Amino acid sequence: MGSAVVSGRAAVAAVGAVVISGLTAVPAFAQCASPAGVYAESAGWAQRLTDASETWPLSDGTGQLVAVVGTGIDAGNAQFAPGQVVPGSDLGDCDGRGTFAAGIVGAQRVPDTAFAGVAPGARLLGIRYTETTTAGGEPSPDALAGAIERAVDAGATVVLVAVPAASTSPALEAAVRDALSRNAVVVSPAVGDQPEDRSYPTDLPGVLAVGALDESGAAVQGEAGDHLSLAAPGADLVGVSAGARGLGHRWGVDVPAFSAAYVAGAAALVRSYRPELDAEQVADRLARTASRPPNGHDPRLGWGVLNVNSAVTTELVDDPSALELPAPMPDVPTVRPAAGPPPLPDHSPLSGWLALLGIALAGLAVVARATIRLGRARGWRPGSDSWTWNDR
């Protein structure tokens, strides 16, 4: 699959001569991506970690349109259902990244391979704004802005930025604001090599910013900061390949940017199962249900690792879907660590005996009062062994 691991700003820039380790590593104008073969082994670690098959009876992403913004989609791979890649998509993907990301989102379960996508019921819209097999330098933020606008105009409910830019622009910031105002979840990966690097629109307000980890749980991108929401697999990945003309895969792929594809698939599942939630609430839910790091927010992994099943099914106390009446959401979304359980009542033997003693003393007091009243009524003379309710 290629020995070099390309991550961080190199994956953002994707300058003509080198594209992505494990996918395509071709000079400008050279041949396009092609599969390494059919992946016939058991499900890889990333698919096991993000396995959504238990949620498919509840939600498989049906009704959701996921736009994959990057290099287009090769709809000829056999793991895309007929019509799943919708009309209006940019078909063909010489580079291969858009196809690989789209497969993580929505590849069908088929014979001969264990690989499948997170949300196979979702429709896919390929939006090409960069072509990394041609010269031209870093992806343009203005071109990316136009691609996001096209995605939202086409009705995308989830916008996956498969190829982020290394800089921002007023046009990109305006496009993201518009997408959020039109209730689209915008998901974008952090791929910078250094902690101070920033990917875009990953670092913009309201974007679901995704870090990447390997099988050991270690972050694989250098970019770090408070802007990261959660993390998903970004190393040793399996996915569908462009240029397959049937069933075909690449595996052993080390590209942090693909972490966002797992999160975009999960967002489609949540939106399908919980249509009452808006985009802001969907993003908040994905972060809050992540498997949390031990010390709160991690600058490279965010609020934790994507937990697909929990994101779909967990009832959150301040989530409108868990209440009889919708609760107002705060103006600024916040991610709060899950509250600990309330303290358990004191069940020590001493407290139990003290409680029993209190009950016994109260009973004795009642009996004593009744005895005194009865004795006074009788002038403190011996009488019958029985007494009636009128004696009390």
XYZ file of C-alpha atoms in Angstrom, residues 104 189-190 210-213 231-234 237 255-264 306:
23
model
C -16.142 4.805 4.667
C -10.496 16.781 9.737
C -7.432 18.200 11.472
C -12.072 15.610 13.927
C -8.691 14.331 15.068
C -7.238 10.956 14.099
C -5.843 8.020 16.062
C -11.389 11.621 17.110
C -11.784 8.618 14.801
C -9.468 6.177 13.019
C -6.847 7.659 10.723
C -7.404 1.881 7.148
C -4.265 9.322 6.111
C -5.525 11.292 9.128
C -8.041 13.146 6.944
C -10.177 10.012 6.599
C -11.092 10.182 10.298
C -13.748 12.739 9.373
C -15.462 10.221 7.083
C -16.318 7.943 10.024
C -17.802 10.904 11.890
C -19.773 12.021 8.833
C -16.258 8.331 18.208
